[in-house]
Short mmCIF file of N, CA and C in Angstrom, two decimals:
data_model
loop_
_atom_site.label_atom_id
_atom_site.label_comp_id
_atom_site.label_asym_id
_atom_site.label_seq_id
_atom_site.Cartn_x
_atom_site.Cartn_y
_atom_site.Cartn_z
N MET A 14 0.83 -1.19 0.00
CA MET A 14 0.00 0.00 0.00
C MET A 14 0.87 1.25 0.00
N GLY A 15 1.97 1.26 0.68
CA GLY A 15 2.81 2.45 0.73
C GLY A 15 2.44 3.36 1.88
N GLY A 16 2.80 4.62 1.76
CA GLY A 16 2.59 5.57 2.83
C GLY A 16 1.21 6.20 2.83
N ILE A 17 0.96 6.94 3.91
CA ILE A 17 -0.29 7.66 4.07
C ILE A 17 0.03 9.09 4.46
N CYS A 18 -0.58 10.03 3.77
CA CYS A 18 -0.51 11.44 4.16
C CYS A 18 -1.78 11.73 4.95
N TRP A 19 -1.62 12.25 6.17
CA TRP A 19 -2.77 12.62 6.99
C TRP A 19 -2.98 14.12 6.80
N LEU A 20 -3.89 14.49 5.93
CA LEU A 20 -4.10 15.88 5.53
C LEU A 20 -5.14 16.55 6.42
N SER A 21 -4.78 17.71 6.94
CA SER A 21 -5.68 18.50 7.76
C SER A 21 -5.78 19.89 7.12
N LEU A 22 -6.99 20.33 6.85
CA LEU A 22 -7.20 21.62 6.19
C LEU A 22 -7.60 22.69 7.21
N ASP A 23 -7.38 23.93 6.84
CA ASP A 23 -7.65 25.10 7.67
C ASP A 23 -6.74 25.06 8.88
N ASN A 24 -7.24 25.22 10.07
CA ASN A 24 -6.43 25.21 11.28
C ASN A 24 -6.19 23.75 11.67
N PRO A 25 -4.95 23.28 11.60
CA PRO A 25 -4.69 21.86 11.88
C PRO A 25 -5.08 21.43 13.30
N ALA A 26 -5.09 22.35 14.24
CA ALA A 26 -5.49 22.00 15.61
C ALA A 26 -6.99 21.79 15.72
N GLN A 27 -7.75 22.29 14.75
CA GLN A 27 -9.20 22.19 14.81
C GLN A 27 -9.80 21.30 13.74
N SER A 28 -9.00 20.76 12.88
CA SER A 28 -9.54 20.00 11.75
C SER A 28 -9.12 18.54 11.83
N PRO A 29 -9.98 17.65 11.37
CA PRO A 29 -9.64 16.23 11.39
C PRO A 29 -8.57 15.92 10.34
N ARG A 30 -7.88 14.83 10.55
CA ARG A 30 -6.90 14.37 9.58
C ARG A 30 -7.57 13.38 8.64
N ILE A 31 -7.42 13.63 7.35
CA ILE A 31 -8.02 12.78 6.33
C ILE A 31 -6.90 11.96 5.70
N PRO A 32 -7.01 10.62 5.65
CA PRO A 32 -5.94 9.82 5.07
C PRO A 32 -5.97 9.87 3.54
N ILE A 33 -4.81 10.16 2.97
CA ILE A 33 -4.64 10.09 1.52
C ILE A 33 -3.47 9.14 1.28
N PHE A 34 -3.70 8.11 0.53
CA PHE A 34 -2.74 7.03 0.37
C PHE A 34 -1.81 7.26 -0.82
N CYS A 35 -0.56 6.81 -0.69
CA CYS A 35 0.33 6.80 -1.85
C CYS A 35 -0.31 5.91 -2.91
N GLY A 36 -0.30 6.36 -4.12
CA GLY A 36 -0.95 5.61 -5.19
C GLY A 36 -2.39 6.01 -5.40
N THR A 37 -2.87 6.98 -4.64
CA THR A 37 -4.23 7.46 -4.83
C THR A 37 -4.41 7.95 -6.26
N THR A 38 -5.52 7.58 -6.86
CA THR A 38 -5.77 8.00 -8.24
C THR A 38 -6.87 9.05 -8.35
N SER A 39 -7.59 9.27 -7.26
CA SER A 39 -8.59 10.34 -7.25
C SER A 39 -8.87 10.76 -5.82
N LEU A 40 -9.33 11.99 -5.68
CA LEU A 40 -9.70 12.54 -4.38
C LEU A 40 -11.17 12.93 -4.42
N PRO A 41 -11.78 13.14 -3.26
CA PRO A 41 -13.17 13.61 -3.27
C PRO A 41 -13.30 14.90 -4.09
N LYS A 42 -14.43 15.08 -4.71
CA LYS A 42 -14.68 16.24 -5.58
C LYS A 42 -14.40 17.56 -4.88
N ALA A 43 -14.63 17.62 -3.59
CA ALA A 43 -14.42 18.86 -2.83
C ALA A 43 -12.97 19.34 -2.88
N TYR A 44 -12.04 18.45 -3.17
CA TYR A 44 -10.63 18.81 -3.24
C TYR A 44 -10.24 19.43 -4.59
N GLU A 45 -11.15 19.48 -5.53
CA GLU A 45 -10.84 20.00 -6.86
C GLU A 45 -10.74 21.52 -6.91
N THR A 46 -11.26 22.20 -5.91
CA THR A 46 -11.30 23.67 -5.91
C THR A 46 -10.59 24.20 -4.67
N CYS A 47 -9.78 25.23 -4.88
CA CYS A 47 -9.10 25.89 -3.76
C CYS A 47 -10.01 26.99 -3.22
N GLY A 48 -10.11 27.07 -1.92
CA GLY A 48 -10.95 28.10 -1.32
C GLY A 48 -10.15 29.14 -0.55
N GLN A 49 -8.85 29.20 -0.76
CA GLN A 49 -8.03 30.13 0.00
C GLN A 49 -8.36 31.59 -0.27
N GLY A 50 -8.53 31.97 -1.51
CA GLY A 50 -8.73 33.38 -1.84
C GLY A 50 -10.18 33.79 -1.98
N GLN A 51 -11.08 32.84 -1.83
CA GLN A 51 -12.50 33.15 -2.02
C GLN A 51 -13.35 32.14 -1.26
N TYR A 52 -14.59 32.50 -1.02
CA TYR A 52 -15.51 31.59 -0.35
C TYR A 52 -16.11 30.67 -1.39
N VAL A 53 -15.83 29.40 -1.25
CA VAL A 53 -16.37 28.37 -2.13
C VAL A 53 -17.01 27.32 -1.22
N PRO A 54 -18.31 27.39 -1.02
CA PRO A 54 -18.95 26.59 0.03
C PRO A 54 -18.77 25.08 -0.10
N ASP A 55 -18.59 24.57 -1.31
CA ASP A 55 -18.49 23.12 -1.46
C ASP A 55 -17.07 22.62 -1.68
N CYS A 56 -16.06 23.45 -1.39
CA CYS A 56 -14.68 22.96 -1.48
C CYS A 56 -14.26 22.38 -0.13
N ALA A 57 -13.23 21.57 -0.16
CA ALA A 57 -12.79 20.87 1.05
C ALA A 57 -12.42 21.84 2.18
N LEU A 58 -11.70 22.89 1.87
CA LEU A 58 -11.27 23.83 2.89
C LEU A 58 -12.46 24.41 3.66
N TRP A 59 -13.48 24.87 2.94
CA TRP A 59 -14.63 25.50 3.58
C TRP A 59 -15.55 24.49 4.25
N SER A 60 -15.34 23.20 4.00
CA SER A 60 -16.09 22.18 4.73
C SER A 60 -15.74 22.21 6.21
N PHE A 61 -14.55 22.75 6.53
CA PHE A 61 -14.09 22.81 7.91
C PHE A 61 -13.96 24.23 8.44
N ARG A 62 -13.65 25.17 7.59
CA ARG A 62 -13.33 26.53 8.04
C ARG A 62 -14.49 27.22 8.77
N ARG A 63 -15.72 27.07 8.32
CA ARG A 63 -16.84 27.77 8.95
C ARG A 63 -17.00 27.37 10.41
N ALA A 64 -17.05 26.08 10.68
CA ALA A 64 -17.19 25.62 12.07
C ALA A 64 -15.96 26.01 12.88
N ASN A 65 -14.79 25.90 12.28
CA ASN A 65 -13.56 26.27 13.00
C ASN A 65 -13.59 27.73 13.42
N LYS A 66 -13.98 28.61 12.52
CA LYS A 66 -14.01 30.05 12.85
C LYS A 66 -15.04 30.35 13.92
N LEU A 67 -16.22 29.76 13.80
CA LEU A 67 -17.25 29.98 14.81
C LEU A 67 -16.80 29.47 16.18
N ALA A 68 -16.20 28.30 16.21
CA ALA A 68 -15.73 27.75 17.48
C ALA A 68 -14.67 28.64 18.12
N THR A 69 -13.82 29.21 17.30
CA THR A 69 -12.74 30.07 17.81
C THR A 69 -13.30 31.31 18.50
N LEU A 70 -14.43 31.80 18.05
CA LEU A 70 -15.01 33.00 18.63
C LEU A 70 -15.41 32.80 20.10
N ALA A 71 -15.68 31.57 20.47
CA ALA A 71 -16.05 31.28 21.86
C ALA A 71 -15.33 30.01 22.30
N TRP A 72 -14.02 29.97 22.10
CA TRP A 72 -13.23 28.76 22.28
C TRP A 72 -13.34 28.17 23.68
N GLN A 73 -13.46 28.98 24.69
CA GLN A 73 -13.59 28.45 26.06
C GLN A 73 -14.78 27.50 26.17
N GLY A 74 -15.86 27.83 25.49
CA GLY A 74 -17.06 27.01 25.58
C GLY A 74 -17.17 25.92 24.53
N THR A 75 -16.34 25.98 23.50
CA THR A 75 -16.45 25.01 22.41
C THR A 75 -15.29 24.02 22.35
N GLN A 76 -14.20 24.34 23.01
CA GLN A 76 -12.97 23.56 22.87
C GLN A 76 -13.14 22.08 23.21
N GLU A 77 -13.76 21.78 24.32
CA GLU A 77 -13.88 20.38 24.74
C GLU A 77 -14.66 19.54 23.73
N GLY A 78 -15.82 20.03 23.34
CA GLY A 78 -16.62 19.30 22.36
C GLY A 78 -15.95 19.21 21.00
N PHE A 79 -15.28 20.28 20.64
CA PHE A 79 -14.59 20.33 19.35
C PHE A 79 -13.47 19.29 19.32
N ASN A 80 -12.67 19.27 20.38
CA ASN A 80 -11.56 18.31 20.45
C ASN A 80 -12.06 16.87 20.43
N LYS A 81 -13.19 16.61 21.09
CA LYS A 81 -13.77 15.27 21.06
C LYS A 81 -14.13 14.85 19.64
N GLU A 82 -14.66 15.81 18.86
CA GLU A 82 -15.05 15.49 17.48
C GLU A 82 -13.82 15.23 16.61
N VAL A 83 -12.77 16.02 16.79
CA VAL A 83 -11.51 15.77 16.05
C VAL A 83 -11.03 14.35 16.35
N LEU A 84 -10.99 13.99 17.62
CA LEU A 84 -10.51 12.66 18.01
C LEU A 84 -11.44 11.55 17.53
N ARG A 85 -12.75 11.80 17.50
CA ARG A 85 -13.70 10.79 17.02
C ARG A 85 -13.46 10.48 15.55
N ILE A 86 -13.28 11.51 14.74
CA ILE A 86 -13.03 11.29 13.30
C ILE A 86 -11.69 10.61 13.09
N GLU A 87 -10.68 11.01 13.84
CA GLU A 87 -9.38 10.37 13.71
C GLU A 87 -9.46 8.90 14.10
N ALA A 88 -10.17 8.57 15.17
CA ALA A 88 -10.33 7.18 15.58
C ALA A 88 -11.08 6.38 14.51
N LEU A 89 -12.11 6.97 13.93
CA LEU A 89 -12.84 6.33 12.84
C LEU A 89 -11.89 6.01 11.70
N ALA A 90 -11.06 6.96 11.34
CA ALA A 90 -10.12 6.77 10.23
C ALA A 90 -9.09 5.69 10.54
N ILE A 91 -8.56 5.70 11.74
CA ILE A 91 -7.51 4.75 12.11
C ILE A 91 -8.09 3.35 12.32
N ASP A 92 -9.24 3.25 12.98
CA ASP A 92 -9.83 1.94 13.27
C ASP A 92 -10.19 1.17 12.00
N GLY A 93 -10.59 1.87 10.96
CA GLY A 93 -10.98 1.19 9.73
C GLY A 93 -9.90 1.20 8.66
N LEU A 94 -8.72 1.63 9.02
CA LEU A 94 -7.63 1.78 8.06
C LEU A 94 -7.32 0.47 7.35
N PRO A 95 -7.43 0.48 6.02
CA PRO A 95 -7.11 -0.74 5.29
C PRO A 95 -5.61 -1.03 5.33
N THR A 96 -5.27 -2.29 5.37
CA THR A 96 -3.86 -2.67 5.35
C THR A 96 -3.39 -3.00 3.94
N SER A 97 -4.32 -3.13 3.04
CA SER A 97 -4.02 -3.34 1.63
C SER A 97 -5.27 -2.96 0.85
N GLY A 98 -5.13 -2.92 -0.44
CA GLY A 98 -6.30 -2.62 -1.26
C GLY A 98 -5.90 -2.11 -2.62
N THR A 99 -6.90 -2.02 -3.46
CA THR A 99 -6.70 -1.47 -4.79
C THR A 99 -6.75 0.05 -4.71
N PRO A 100 -6.21 0.73 -5.71
CA PRO A 100 -6.36 2.19 -5.69
C PRO A 100 -7.81 2.64 -5.54
N ALA A 101 -8.73 1.93 -6.19
CA ALA A 101 -10.14 2.32 -6.10
C ALA A 101 -10.66 2.19 -4.67
N SER A 102 -10.28 1.12 -3.97
CA SER A 102 -10.77 0.96 -2.60
C SER A 102 -10.13 1.96 -1.65
N LEU A 103 -8.86 2.32 -1.88
CA LEU A 103 -8.21 3.33 -1.06
C LEU A 103 -8.81 4.71 -1.34
N ASN A 104 -9.09 5.00 -2.60
CA ASN A 104 -9.77 6.25 -2.94
C ASN A 104 -11.12 6.33 -2.23
N ALA A 105 -11.85 5.23 -2.23
CA ALA A 105 -13.17 5.20 -1.59
C ALA A 105 -13.05 5.40 -0.08
N TYR A 106 -12.00 4.88 0.53
CA TYR A 106 -11.82 5.06 1.97
C TYR A 106 -11.54 6.52 2.30
N THR A 107 -10.69 7.16 1.50
CA THR A 107 -10.42 8.59 1.70
C THR A 107 -11.72 9.38 1.58
N GLU A 108 -12.52 9.07 0.58
CA GLU A 108 -13.78 9.78 0.38
C GLU A 108 -14.74 9.53 1.54
N TYR A 109 -14.79 8.32 2.03
CA TYR A 109 -15.66 7.98 3.16
C TYR A 109 -15.28 8.81 4.39
N ILE A 110 -14.01 8.86 4.73
CA ILE A 110 -13.57 9.60 5.91
C ILE A 110 -13.81 11.10 5.71
N PHE A 111 -13.51 11.61 4.52
CA PHE A 111 -13.78 13.02 4.25
C PHE A 111 -15.27 13.33 4.43
N ASN A 112 -16.13 12.51 3.85
CA ASN A 112 -17.58 12.76 3.94
C ASN A 112 -18.07 12.72 5.38
N GLU A 113 -17.57 11.76 6.17
CA GLU A 113 -17.96 11.69 7.58
C GLU A 113 -17.51 12.94 8.33
N ALA A 114 -16.29 13.38 8.07
CA ALA A 114 -15.76 14.58 8.74
C ALA A 114 -16.53 15.82 8.29
N ALA A 115 -16.79 15.94 7.00
CA ALA A 115 -17.51 17.12 6.49
C ALA A 115 -18.92 17.19 7.08
N ARG A 116 -19.58 16.04 7.22
CA ARG A 116 -20.92 16.01 7.85
C ARG A 116 -20.84 16.46 9.30
N ALA A 117 -19.85 15.98 10.01
CA ALA A 117 -19.70 16.34 11.43
C ALA A 117 -19.43 17.84 11.58
N TRP A 118 -18.57 18.40 10.73
CA TRP A 118 -18.25 19.83 10.83
C TRP A 118 -19.44 20.69 10.41
N LYS A 119 -20.24 20.20 9.47
CA LYS A 119 -21.46 20.93 9.08
C LYS A 119 -22.44 20.95 10.26
N ALA A 120 -22.56 19.83 10.96
CA ALA A 120 -23.45 19.77 12.13
C ALA A 120 -22.96 20.71 13.23
N MET A 121 -21.63 20.76 13.43
CA MET A 121 -21.10 21.68 14.44
C MET A 121 -21.36 23.12 14.03
N GLU A 122 -21.16 23.43 12.76
CA GLU A 122 -21.42 24.79 12.27
C GLU A 122 -22.87 25.19 12.54
N GLU A 123 -23.79 24.32 12.19
CA GLU A 123 -25.22 24.62 12.40
C GLU A 123 -25.51 24.79 13.89
N ASN A 124 -24.92 23.95 14.71
CA ASN A 124 -25.12 24.06 16.16
C ASN A 124 -24.58 25.39 16.68
N TYR A 125 -23.41 25.80 16.21
CA TYR A 125 -22.83 27.06 16.68
C TYR A 125 -23.67 28.25 16.25
N TRP A 126 -24.24 28.22 15.05
CA TRP A 126 -25.11 29.33 14.63
C TRP A 126 -26.32 29.44 15.55
N LEU A 127 -26.87 28.28 15.92
CA LEU A 127 -28.00 28.30 16.86
C LEU A 127 -27.55 28.77 18.25
N GLN A 128 -26.42 28.24 18.70
CA GLN A 128 -25.91 28.56 20.03
C GLN A 128 -25.52 30.02 20.15
N PHE A 129 -24.92 30.58 19.12
CA PHE A 129 -24.43 31.96 19.17
C PHE A 129 -25.39 32.96 18.52
N GLY A 130 -26.55 32.50 18.08
CA GLY A 130 -27.48 33.36 17.36
C GLY A 130 -27.90 34.60 18.11
N LEU A 131 -27.88 34.54 19.41
CA LEU A 131 -28.26 35.70 20.21
C LEU A 131 -27.05 36.43 20.79
N GLY A 132 -25.89 36.05 20.34
CA GLY A 132 -24.66 36.73 20.79
C GLY A 132 -23.69 35.74 21.42
N PHE A 133 -22.51 36.23 21.69
CA PHE A 133 -21.45 35.36 22.22
C PHE A 133 -21.28 35.55 23.70
#
């Protein structure tokens, strides 16, 4: 299988690590667009940046739950880590972990908007 790059987007302390395998032949569609210079809601970077920024605004109250979610996604990725596979199956695993992480960060973002809707 070769090596694994554990990629974390936006603030590495607040973002989950997504496994990308040596020999990968495709990445999730969200990785096709860079969101550094502009807001692109469906790119990989912005899948994490919104929740990260909101959490930072009230870090004292969000840090514990946020850290638990980072560790939960990392455990999910490590526990199911394939020891071998075809490029297609490794690509699918990367996409699976990315999608799980993106869903979790979207849920946190929505929760923070509700939680902070009346102020910080």
